[in-house]
Coordinates of C-alpha atoms and ligand atoms in Angstrom, one line a residue:
X357 CA 0.1 0.0 -0.1
X358 CA 2.4 2.4 1.1
X359 CA 4.8 1.7 -1.9
X360 CA 1.9 2.1 -4.4
X361 CA 1.0 5.5 -2.8
X362 CA 4.8 6.4 -3.5
X363 CA 4.6 6.0 -7.1
X364 CA 1.4 7.7 -7.5
X365 CA 2.6 10.9 -5.7
X366 CA 5.6 10.6 -7.9
X367 CA 4.1 10.4 -11.3
X368 CA 1.9 13.3 -10.4
X369 CA 5.1 15.1 -9.4
X370 CA 6.5 14.6 -13.0
X371 CA 3.1 15.4 -14.6
X372 CA 2.2 18.3 -12.4
X373 CA 2.3 21.1 -15.2
X374 CA 1.3 18.8 -18.1
X375 CA -2.3 20.5 -18.1
X376 CA -0.7 23.9 -18.2
X377 CA -0.5 26.0 -21.6
X378 CA 2.8 25.2 -23.6
X379 CA 5.9 27.3 -22.6
X380 CA 8.1 29.6 -24.3
X381 CA 12.0 28.8 -24.1
X382 CA 13.7 31.2 -21.9
X383 CA 17.5 31.9 -21.5
X384 CA 17.6 35.0 -19.8
X385 CA 21.0 36.8 -18.6
X386 CA 19.7 36.7 -15.2
X387 CA 20.4 33.1 -14.9
X388 CA 24.0 34.4 -14.2
X389 CA 23.2 35.6 -10.9
X390 CA 22.5 31.5 -9.6
X391 CA 25.7 30.3 -8.0
X392 CA 25.8 26.5 -7.5
X393 CA 27.8 26.1 -4.3
X394 CA 30.0 28.3 -2.3
X395 CA 29.0 30.4 0.9
X396 CA 25.2 31.2 1.3
X397 CA 24.0 29.0 -1.2
X398 CA 20.4 29.4 -1.1
X399 CA 17.9 26.5 -0.8
X400 CA 16.5 27.8 -3.9
X401 CA 19.4 27.3 -5.7
X402 CA 20.8 23.8 -4.4
X403 CA 17.3 22.6 -5.7
X404 CA 18.0 23.9 -9.1
X405 CA 15.6 26.7 -8.9
X406 CA 12.6 24.2 -8.4
X407 CA 11.7 24.3 -4.5
X408 CA 11.5 26.9 -1.5
X409 CA 12.2 26.3 1.8
X410 CA 9.8 25.4 4.6
X411 CA 9.7 27.5 7.3
X412 CA 12.2 26.2 9.8
X413 CA 14.5 26.1 6.8
X414 CA 13.7 29.9 6.5
X415 CA 14.3 30.7 9.6
X416 CA 17.4 29.0 9.5
X417 CA 18.7 30.4 6.3
X418 CA 18.0 33.9 8.3
X419 CA 20.2 33.1 10.8
X420 CA 22.9 32.3 8.5
X421 CA 22.8 35.4 6.8
X422 CA 22.9 37.8 9.9
X423 CA 25.7 35.4 11.3
X424 CA 27.6 36.0 7.9
X425 CA 27.2 39.7 8.3
X426 CA 26.3 40.6 11.8
X427 CA 27.3 44.1 11.2
X428 CA 25.0 45.1 8.7
X429 CA 21.9 42.3 9.2
X430 CA 19.8 42.0 11.9
X431 CA 16.4 39.6 12.3
X432 CA 13.6 41.0 14.4
X433 CA 10.2 39.7 15.3
X434 CA 7.6 41.9 14.2
X435 CA 4.4 39.7 15.4
X436 CA 2.9 36.5 15.9
X437 CA 0.6 34.3 13.8
X438 CA -2.9 32.6 15.2
X439 CA -1.0 29.3 15.1
X440 CA 1.9 31.0 17.2
X441 CA 4.7 31.1 14.6
X442 CA 6.9 34.2 14.6
X443 CA 6.7 36.6 11.8
X444 CA 10.4 37.6 11.3
X445 CA 12.1 40.6 9.3
X446 CA 15.7 41.2 8.4
X447 CA 17.0 44.6 8.6
X448 CA 20.0 45.5 6.4
X449 CA 21.5 48.7 7.0
X450 CA 25.1 49.9 6.1
X451 CA 27.1 50.5 9.3
X452 CA 24.8 48.5 11.7
X453 CA 22.2 51.3 12.5
X454 CA 19.4 49.4 13.6
X455 CA 17.2 51.8 15.4
X456 CA 14.4 53.1 13.4
X457 CA 15.3 56.5 14.4
X458 CA 18.7 55.9 12.9
X459 CA 17.4 54.5 10.1
X460 CA 15.3 57.6 9.2
X461 CA 18.3 59.6 10.0
X462 CA 21.0 58.0 8.0
X463 CA 19.7 60.2 4.6
X464 CA 18.8 57.0 2.7
X465 CA 15.8 56.0 1.5
X466 CA 14.4 52.6 3.3
X467 CA 12.6 50.2 1.2
X468 CA 10.0 47.8 2.7
X469 CA 9.7 44.3 0.7
X470 CA 7.3 42.0 1.8
X471 CA 7.1 38.3 0.6
X472 CA 4.5 35.6 0.9
X473 CA 1.6 37.4 1.8
X474 CA -0.4 35.0 -0.4
X475 CA 1.9 32.4 0.8
X476 CA 1.7 30.2 -2.2
X477 CA 3.3 33.3 -4.2
X478 CA 6.6 33.1 -2.6
X479 CA 8.9 34.4 -5.4
X480 CA 10.0 37.1 -2.9
X481 CA 11.6 35.1 -0.4
X482 CA 13.9 32.9 -2.4
X483 CA 14.6 36.3 -4.7
X484 CA 15.8 38.2 -1.8
X485 CA 17.4 35.4 0.0
X486 CA 20.0 35.4 -3.1
X487 CA 20.1 39.6 -2.9
X488 CA 21.1 39.5 0.7
X489 CA 23.5 36.8 0.1
X490 CA 25.2 38.4 -2.6
X491 CA 25.4 41.8 0.1
X492 CA 26.8 39.6 2.6
X493 CA 29.6 37.9 0.5
X494 CA 30.2 41.5 -0.9
X495 CA 29.3 40.8 -4.4
X496 CA 26.8 43.6 -4.0
X497 CA 28.5 45.7 -1.8
X498 CA 26.9 49.0 -3.7
X499 CA 23.5 48.1 -2.5
X500 CA 23.6 49.2 1.4
X501 CA 25.3 52.5 0.2
X502 CA 22.3 53.3 -1.6
X503 CA 19.3 52.1 0.4
X504 CA 18.2 50.7 3.8
X505 CA 15.8 47.4 3.5
X506 CA 13.4 45.9 5.4
X507 CA 12.5 42.3 4.4
X508 CA 9.6 40.2 5.9
X509 CA 10.3 36.7 4.0
X510 CA 7.0 35.3 4.8
X511 CA 4.2 37.5 5.9
X512 CA 1.4 34.6 6.0
X513 CA 3.6 32.2 8.0
X514 CA 0.8 29.8 9.0
X515 CA -0.6 29.7 5.2
X516 CA 3.4 29.1 4.5
X517 CA 3.2 25.8 6.3
X518 CA -0.3 24.5 4.7
X519 CA 2.1 23.3 1.9
X520 CA 1.3 21.2 -1.0
X521 CA 2.0 20.4 -4.6
X522 CA -1.8 20.9 -5.3
X523 CA -2.4 24.4 -3.9
X524 CA -2.2 26.5 -7.0
X525 CA -3.6 24.8 -10.2
X526 CA -2.3 27.6 -12.6
X527 CA 1.1 28.1 -11.3
X528 CA 4.4 26.5 -12.1
X529 CA 6.0 25.8 -9.1
X530 CA 7.8 25.8 -6.5
X531 CA 7.3 21.9 -6.2
X532 CA 5.4 22.4 -2.7
X533 CA 3.7 25.7 -2.2
X534 CA 2.0 27.4 0.8
X535 CA -1.8 28.5 1.1
X536 CA -3.5 31.4 -0.3
X537 CA -5.0 32.6 3.3
X538 CA -4.1 32.4 7.0
X539 CA -5.1 29.9 9.6
X540 CA -8.3 31.5 9.9
X541 CA -9.0 31.4 6.2
X542 CA -8.7 35.0 5.8
X543 CA -7.0 37.0 2.9
X544 CA -4.4 39.3 4.1
X545 CA -4.6 41.2 1.0
X546 CA -8.4 42.1 1.6
X547 CA -7.1 43.2 5.5
X548 CA -5.5 46.4 5.1
X549 CA -8.5 48.5 6.3
X550 CA -10.4 46.3 8.8
X551 CA -7.2 44.9 10.7
X552 CA -8.4 41.5 11.6
X553 CA -5.2 39.6 11.1
X554 CA -2.1 39.7 13.2
X555 CA -0.2 39.6 10.2
X556 CA -1.4 42.9 8.9
X557 CA -1.3 44.4 12.0
X558 CA 2.4 43.5 12.1
X559 CA 3.1 45.1 9.1
X560 CA 1.1 48.5 9.6
X561 CA 3.5 48.4 12.9
X562 CA 6.6 48.1 11.0
X563 CA 5.4 50.9 8.8
X564 CA 4.6 53.1 11.4
X565 CA 7.7 52.5 13.2
X566 CA 10.2 52.7 10.2
X567 CA 8.5 55.1 7.7
X568 CA 9.5 53.2 4.6
X569 CA 9.9 55.4 1.5
X570 CA 8.6 52.6 -0.5
X571 CA 6.7 49.7 0.3
X572 CA 6.7 46.6 -2.3
X573 CA 4.5 43.7 -1.8
X574 CA 5.3 40.7 -4.2
X575 CA 2.6 38.4 -5.4
X576 CA 1.8 35.9 -8.6
X577 CA -0.7 36.6 -10.8
X578 CA -3.3 33.9 -12.2
X579 CA -5.5 34.7 -15.3
X580 CA -4.6 35.1 -18.9
X581 CA -1.8 33.9 -21.0
X582 CA 0.8 36.6 -22.0
X583 CA 4.5 37.2 -22.8
X584 CA 5.5 39.4 -19.6
X585 CA 7.1 37.2 -16.8
X586 CA 7.5 40.4 -14.0
X587 CA 4.1 42.5 -14.1
X588 CA 3.8 45.2 -11.5
X589 CA 1.7 48.4 -11.0
X590 CA 0.3 51.0 -8.5
X591 CA -2.9 52.9 -8.8
X592 CA -2.2 55.0 -12.1
X593 CA -2.0 58.9 -11.5
X594 CA -5.2 59.6 -13.6
X595 CA -7.0 57.4 -10.7
X596 CA -5.0 57.7 -7.6
X597 CA -5.5 59.6 -4.2
X598 CA -1.7 60.1 -4.1
X599 CA -1.3 61.5 -8.1
X600 CA 2.0 63.1 -7.2
X601 CA 3.4 60.0 -5.9
X602 CA 2.0 58.1 -8.7
X603 CA 3.7 60.6 -11.4
X604 CA 7.1 59.8 -9.9
X605 CA 6.5 55.9 -9.9
X606 CA 5.4 56.2 -13.6
X607 CA 7.8 58.7 -14.9
X608 CA 11.3 58.0 -12.6
X609 CA 10.8 54.7 -11.3
X610 CA 9.2 52.3 -14.2
X611 CA 11.7 53.2 -16.9
X612 CA 14.8 52.5 -14.7
X613 CA 12.9 49.1 -13.6
X614 CA 12.3 48.1 -17.0
X615 CA 15.1 48.6 -18.6
X616 CA 16.5 46.6 -15.9
X617 CA 14.4 43.6 -16.5
X618 CA 14.7 44.1 -20.4
X619 CA 18.5 43.9 -20.0
X620 CA 18.7 40.8 -18.0
X621 CA 16.1 38.9 -20.3
X622 CA 12.7 39.6 -18.9
X623 CA 9.6 40.9 -20.0
X624 CA 8.4 43.7 -17.9
X625 CA 4.8 44.7 -18.1
X626 CA 2.0 46.5 -16.3
X627 CA -0.5 44.4 -13.9
X628 CA -3.2 42.2 -16.4
X629 CA -6.6 41.8 -15.7
X630 CA -8.9 40.7 -18.5
X631 CA -12.3 41.6 -19.1
X632 CA -13.6 38.3 -20.7
X633 CA -11.3 35.3 -19.8
X634 CA -12.5 33.3 -22.9
X635 CA -11.4 36.1 -25.0
X636 CA -8.7 38.4 -24.2
X637 CA -9.3 40.6 -27.4
X638 CA -12.4 42.1 -25.8
X639 CA -9.9 44.0 -23.5
X640 CA -8.2 44.4 -20.3
X641 CA -9.6 45.4 -17.1
X642 CA -7.7 48.9 -15.9
X643 CA -8.0 47.9 -12.2
X644 CA -7.9 50.8 -9.5
X645 CA -7.2 49.2 -6.0
X646 CA -9.4 50.1 -3.2
X647 CA -8.1 50.6 0.3
X648 CA -8.5 47.0 1.4
X649 CA -5.6 46.0 -0.7
X650 CA -1.9 46.8 0.0
X651 CA -1.5 49.0 -2.8
X652 CA -4.9 50.5 -2.4
X653 CA -4.0 51.5 1.0
X654 CA -0.6 52.6 0.1
X655 CA -2.3 54.8 -2.4
X656 CA -4.8 56.2 -0.3
X657 CA -2.2 56.8 2.7
X658 CA 0.3 58.4 0.6
X659 CA 3.0 55.6 1.1
X660 CA 4.4 54.7 -2.5
X661 CA 3.6 50.9 -2.8
X662 CA 4.1 48.8 -5.9
X663 CA 2.4 45.6 -6.2
X664 CA 4.3 42.9 -8.1
X665 CA 2.5 40.2 -9.8
X666 CA 4.9 37.7 -11.3
X667 CA 3.3 35.6 -14.1
X668 CA 1.9 32.2 -12.8
X669 CA 2.5 30.5 -15.9
X670 CA 6.1 31.3 -15.9
X671 CA 8.8 28.4 -14.2
X672 CA 9.9 29.2 -10.4
X673 CA 13.3 29.8 -11.6
X674 CA 12.8 32.6 -14.0
X675 CA 9.9 34.2 -11.8
X676 CA 12.4 34.2 -9.0
X677 CA 15.4 35.6 -10.8
X678 CA 13.0 38.3 -12.4
X679 CA 12.1 39.4 -8.9
X680 CA 15.6 39.6 -8.2
X681 CA 16.3 42.1 -11.0
X682 CA 12.9 43.8 -10.3
X683 CA 14.1 44.6 -6.5
X684 CA 17.8 45.6 -8.1
X685 CA 16.0 47.9 -10.1
X686 CA 13.9 49.3 -7.8
X687 CA 16.9 49.9 -5.5
X688 CA 18.6 51.5 -8.5
X689 CA 15.5 54.1 -9.2
X690 CA 15.1 54.7 -5.3
X691 CA 18.6 55.8 -5.1
X692 CA 18.6 58.2 -7.9
X693 CA 14.9 59.5 -7.4
X694 CA 14.5 59.5 -3.7
X695 CA 14.6 63.2 -3.6
X696 CA 11.5 63.6 -6.2
X697 CA 9.6 60.9 -4.4
X698 CA 10.2 62.2 -0.8
X699 CA 8.8 65.6 -2.2
X700 CA 6.1 64.0 -3.7
X701 CA 5.1 62.3 -0.5
X702 CA 5.3 65.8 1.2
X703 CA 3.0 67.0 -1.1
X704 CA 0.5 64.6 -0.7
X705 CA 1.0 64.9 3.0
X706 CA -0.2 68.6 2.9
X707 CA -3.1 67.9 0.8
X708 CA -6.3 68.0 2.6
X709 CA -9.4 67.4 0.1
X710 CA -12.8 68.8 0.7
X711 CA -14.4 65.8 -1.2
X712 CA -13.2 62.0 -1.6
X713 CA -13.8 59.8 -4.4
X714 CA -14.9 56.6 -2.4
X715 CA -16.0 54.2 -5.3
X716 CA -14.9 53.7 -9.2
X717 CA -16.2 51.9 -12.2
X718 CA -15.2 50.7 -15.1
X719 CA -15.0 53.5 -18.1
X720 CA -17.2 52.3 -21.0
X721 CA -14.9 53.8 -23.2
X722 CA -11.5 52.1 -23.7
X723 CA -8.0 53.7 -24.2
X724 CA -5.9 51.4 -26.3
X725 CA -2.4 49.8 -25.6
X726 CA 0.1 47.5 -27.3
X727 CA 0.1 44.2 -25.7
X728 CA 2.6 41.4 -25.6
X729 CA 0.0 38.4 -26.1
X730 CA 0.0 34.6 -26.7
X731 CA -1.9 33.2 -29.4
X732 CA -5.1 31.2 -28.3
X733 CA -8.1 29.3 -30.2
X734 CA -11.6 29.1 -28.8
X735 CA -13.4 25.9 -28.9
X736 CA -16.5 24.3 -27.9
X737 CA -16.1 22.3 -24.6
X738 CA -18.1 19.4 -24.1
X739 CA -16.9 19.5 -20.2
X740 CA -18.5 23.2 -19.8
X741 CA -20.8 23.3 -22.7
X742 CA -19.4 26.4 -23.1
X743 CA -16.8 28.0 -25.7
X744 CA -13.5 27.6 -23.8
X745 CA -10.1 29.1 -24.5
X746 CA -6.9 27.2 -25.4
X747 CA -3.6 28.9 -25.3
X748 CA -1.1 27.7 -28.0
X749 CA 2.3 29.3 -26.7
X750 CA 3.3 31.5 -29.8
X751 CA 3.8 35.1 -29.3
X752 CA 1.7 37.5 -31.1
X753 CA 1.7 41.1 -30.7
X754 CA -1.7 43.4 -30.5
X755 CA -0.8 47.1 -31.5
X756 CA -4.1 48.2 -30.2
X757 CA -5.9 46.3 -27.7
X758 CA -8.8 48.0 -25.7
X759 CA -8.2 48.5 -21.9
X760 CA -11.2 49.9 -19.5
X761 CA -10.0 51.8 -16.8
X762 CA -11.7 52.2 -13.3
X763 CA -11.8 55.9 -13.6
X764 CA -15.7 56.5 -13.8
X765 CA -16.6 57.9 -10.6
X766 CA -19.5 55.9 -8.7
X767 CA -19.7 57.7 -5.3
X768 CA -18.0 60.5 -4.0
X769 CA -18.5 61.9 -0.3
X770 CA -18.0 65.2 1.5
X771 CA -14.9 65.4 3.5
X772 CA -15.6 66.8 7.2
X773 CA -13.5 69.0 9.1
X774 CA -13.4 66.3 11.7
X775 CA -14.9 63.1 12.8
X776 CA -15.9 62.6 16.6
X777 CA -15.8 59.3 18.1
X778 CA -17.4 58.1 21.3
X779 CA -15.5 56.8 24.0
X780 CA -17.2 53.2 23.6
X781 CA -15.4 53.0 20.6
X782 CA -11.7 52.2 21.6
X783 CA -11.3 49.2 19.0
X784 CA -11.8 51.8 16.2
X785 CA -9.5 54.2 17.8
X786 CA -6.8 51.8 18.2
X787 CA -6.9 50.6 14.5
X788 CA -6.8 54.3 13.5
X789 CA -3.4 54.5 15.6
X790 CA -2.2 51.3 13.7
X791 CA -3.1 53.1 10.7
X792 CA -0.7 55.7 11.6
X793 CA -3.6 58.2 12.2
X794 CA -3.4 60.8 14.8
X795 CA -6.4 60.7 17.3
X796 CA -6.8 63.0 20.0
X797 CA -8.6 62.1 23.3
X798 CA -10.8 65.2 24.2
X799 CA -10.2 66.3 28.0
X800 CA -13.4 68.4 28.3
X801 CA -16.6 68.9 26.8
X802 CA -16.7 70.4 23.6
X803 CA -19.5 73.3 22.5
X804 CA -19.8 72.3 19.1
X805 CA -22.2 74.5 16.9
X806 CA -22.4 72.2 13.8
X807 CA -22.4 68.7 14.1
X808 CA -23.9 65.8 11.6
X809 CA -25.1 62.8 12.4
X810 CA -25.9 60.3 9.6
X811 CA -28.9 58.2 10.4
X812 CA -29.7 54.9 8.1
X813 CA -32.6 54.9 5.9
X814 CA -32.1 51.7 4.0
X815 CA -29.9 49.0 4.6
X816 CA -28.7 45.7 3.1
X817 CA -26.7 42.9 4.8
X818 CA -24.4 40.8 2.4
X819 CA -26.0 37.3 1.8
X820 CA -22.9 35.4 2.5
X821 CA -19.8 36.0 4.7
X822 CA -16.8 37.7 3.0
X823 CA -13.4 37.5 4.8
X824 CA -15.3 36.5 8.1
X825 CA -17.7 39.3 7.9
X826 CA -21.1 40.3 6.9
X827 CA -20.7 43.1 5.1
X828 CA -23.4 45.9 4.9
X829 CA -24.3 48.6 2.5
X830 CA -26.5 51.5 3.5
X831 CA -28.1 54.7 2.6
X832 CA -28.1 57.7 4.9
X833 CA -29.8 61.0 5.9
X834 CA -28.0 63.9 7.6
X835 CA -29.4 64.9 10.9
X836 CA -27.9 68.1 12.3
X837 CA -27.5 68.0 16.1
X838 CA -28.9 70.8 18.3
X839 CA -26.7 69.9 21.3
X840 CA -23.5 68.9 21.0
X841 CA -22.8 65.5 23.1
X842 CA -19.2 65.5 22.8
X843 CA -17.7 65.5 26.1
X844 CA -14.5 64.4 27.8
X845 CA -13.6 60.9 26.8
X846 CA -14.5 61.3 23.4
X847 CA -12.0 61.2 20.5
X848 CA -11.4 63.8 17.8
X849 CA -10.2 63.0 14.4
X850 CA -9.1 65.7 12.0
X851 CA -8.7 65.6 8.6
X852 CA -6.5 68.6 8.4
X853 CA -3.5 65.8 9.3
X854 CA -1.1 63.8 6.8
X855 CA -3.7 60.9 6.1
X856 CA -6.5 62.6 5.3
X857 CA -8.2 60.6 2.7
X858 CA -7.4 57.6 4.7
X859 CA -9.2 59.2 7.8
X860 CA -12.4 59.9 5.8
X861 CA -12.2 56.6 4.0
X862 CA -12.3 54.6 7.0
X863 CA -14.8 56.6 8.9
X864 CA -17.4 57.9 6.5
X865 CA -19.9 55.0 6.4
X866 CA -20.8 55.2 2.6
X867 CA -17.1 54.5 1.6
X868 CA -16.9 50.8 0.9
X869 CA -13.8 50.0 2.8
X870 CA -15.0 51.8 5.9
X871 CA -15.4 50.1 9.2
X872 CA -18.9 50.5 8.8
X873 CA -19.1 48.8 5.7
X874 CA -16.7 45.7 7.1
X875 CA -19.6 45.4 9.8
X876 CA -17.9 47.1 12.8
X877 CA -21.2 49.0 13.5
X878 CA -23.7 46.2 13.2
X879 CA -25.1 46.7 17.0
X880 CA -26.8 49.8 15.5
X881 CA -29.1 47.6 13.7
X882 CA -30.2 45.9 16.7
X883 CA -33.4 47.2 19.0
X884 CA -33.4 46.2 22.4
X885 CA -36.1 47.9 24.1
X886 CA -39.7 47.2 23.4
X887 CA -43.2 48.3 23.9
X888 CA -46.5 46.9 24.5
X889 CA -49.6 47.4 22.5
X890 CA -51.6 47.9 25.7
X891 CA -49.2 50.8 26.5
X892 CA -48.7 52.0 23.2
X893 CA -52.5 52.4 22.3
X894 CA -53.6 54.8 24.9
X895 CA -50.1 56.8 24.8
X896 CA -50.6 57.3 21.0
X897 CA -54.4 58.1 21.3
X898 CA -53.5 60.8 23.6
X899 CA -50.7 61.8 21.7
X900 CA -52.7 62.2 18.4
X901 CA -55.1 64.0 20.3
X902 CA -52.8 66.7 21.3
X903 CA -51.1 67.2 18.1
X904 CA -53.3 67.7 15.0
X905 CA -50.5 68.0 13.0
X906 CA -49.2 64.5 13.7
X907 CA -53.0 63.2 13.6
X908 CA -53.0 64.9 10.0
X909 CA -49.9 62.9 9.1
X910 CA -51.0 59.9 10.6
X911 CA -54.1 59.9 8.5
X912 CA -52.5 60.9 5.2
X913 CA -50.0 57.7 5.4
X914 CA -53.1 55.4 6.0
X915 CA -55.1 56.8 3.0
X916 CA -52.1 57.0 0.7
X917 CA -50.0 53.8 1.8
X918 CA -52.3 50.7 1.5
X919 CA -49.7 48.5 2.7
X920 CA -49.3 50.5 5.7
X921 CA -53.0 50.5 6.3
X922 CA -53.4 46.8 6.4
X923 CA -50.3 46.4 8.7
X924 CA -51.0 46.9 12.3
X925 CA -47.3 46.2 13.1
X926 CA -46.4 49.0 10.7
X927 CA -48.9 51.4 12.4
X928 CA -47.9 50.7 15.8
X929 CA -44.4 50.9 14.9
X930 CA -45.1 54.7 13.2
X931 CA -46.9 55.8 16.3
X932 CA -44.2 54.2 18.6
X933 CA -41.3 56.0 16.9
X934 CA -43.1 59.6 17.6
X935 CA -43.3 59.0 21.2
X936 CA -40.2 60.0 23.5
X937 CA -39.6 56.4 24.8
X938 CA -38.3 55.5 21.1
X939 CA -34.5 54.0 20.9
X940 CA -32.9 57.3 19.9
X941 CA -29.7 55.4 18.8
X942 CA -31.3 53.1 16.8
X943 CA -29.9 53.0 13.1
X944 CA -27.8 56.0 13.9
X945 CA -24.0 55.8 12.8
X946 CA -22.5 56.9 16.3
X947 CA -19.2 58.5 15.0
X948 CA -20.2 62.5 14.6
X949 CA -18.7 64.6 11.9
X950 CA -18.0 68.3 11.9
X951 CA -18.2 70.2 8.4
X952 CA -16.9 73.4 10.2
X953 CA -14.0 74.5 11.8
X954 CA -15.3 74.6 15.4
Ligands
ZN208 ZN1 -1.3 37.4 -4.5

């Protein structure tokens, strides 16, 4: 029994990728980065570029790196996963300046590179181990004279140890790879606003402590077949909340990175998503990341963030080498352009908008781009009963492929001058602090003349959970408060601060990645005090008698709304709502807004 199981698994390994589209042969100059033996040869290199080390082996290699170069490398624990694994980070700084303060003051930009947020997409870990090895052995002495490096080899450490050959059906290697989500089955790359996971919370702490100049999040994409092996992007300047930063990345970073990749035999491209997976020629989808994603969060926070998506159909070795060259290009660009980038960051830090786009949709009108595709044919599948696509492994150039950008404005909100949070929402305040947002605890009552409260007028809960939450969407009406309830112990969050846009997106309940939309305020939909009909009936009769205006409104509602007229429940509810006994907090968003400087 045991033997035959072994044979089955072996043949599965040999044929592991036979279901994937044919490959184009590749012999890039970056192959010369690999070493076969010698000091600090990585587990990836020892496996001829087929495998990636497990968690223990990864930690062991980190220790060897630090031991080989203790004056420049240090490994620290930045957090702990749900299953109790340490999340580690390697700091690489010339002249052993390890404290955050010294890192900020050594006049070099700091680059934060994160691998394995989706643990099966682990290219960044093995690429960075080679690059750090080359620093440690003196081959790349130049790098730390240009930048400080923060490197998280595996963010999703628990998912990383859910290792299998069968975790990603569309991906060519490594032989065993981790799983997408964490131990609680949460996708870390949807957690950047709600902050449910210890992993993303650790990253935000790192960003608060070290203030990196640039954040790189390394993934492997699924989707269509095409020639590009290394694709990457950020929200484009025309649909960005930090357009000054996006412009620097577009104009001063991308050319340097692309040049380096091209010279080393790789084909760099922009992030590729398609409108119709069965027919690429219908056009590309120009995705603009919302703040739940690392790069969308970076964009709204004004932290330059690049999302790397290596192409899953390219072999592991090629992808890892491409990632090495990509990071090398980023380091080059950052060392040359960090003044321009810092200036753009400063510009965005001082921009306090009066309105904010919180939701975008696809433009019906395409732009056109040239695109390095792979030929495909369509066929009728007896299995799906639908037309399916088969990629043929041959290059094809599209001169004019439509791309539909998410640049249509679907919703925007007015930005208040400040938000006021009641003291019972300390958990929200803690999350805001993790986001790097300044919150002031009020020490005395505030006589605020203009306060707005939003009341839910209609709402809908999601039919099924998403990321462990039941999301809610709602419409609101504005109520102007006559008296200010804001007193000692409340929190004030001004929008006249560096992360103004992020403050608004998190706290304005109409924004799709706000705490409200993620279900942090579900208790306002709950009524906990009730009325007995025998008490309401005489009370309401008296109330109508005393207020002819109210009586008229009641009669009008009955004559105009037959459903209301027929429903005893609705009629009594309407009356109950008009009594002073009614729960005044029901359906009211508890965070108040002030649109004027009070
Ligand atoms: Zn991913």
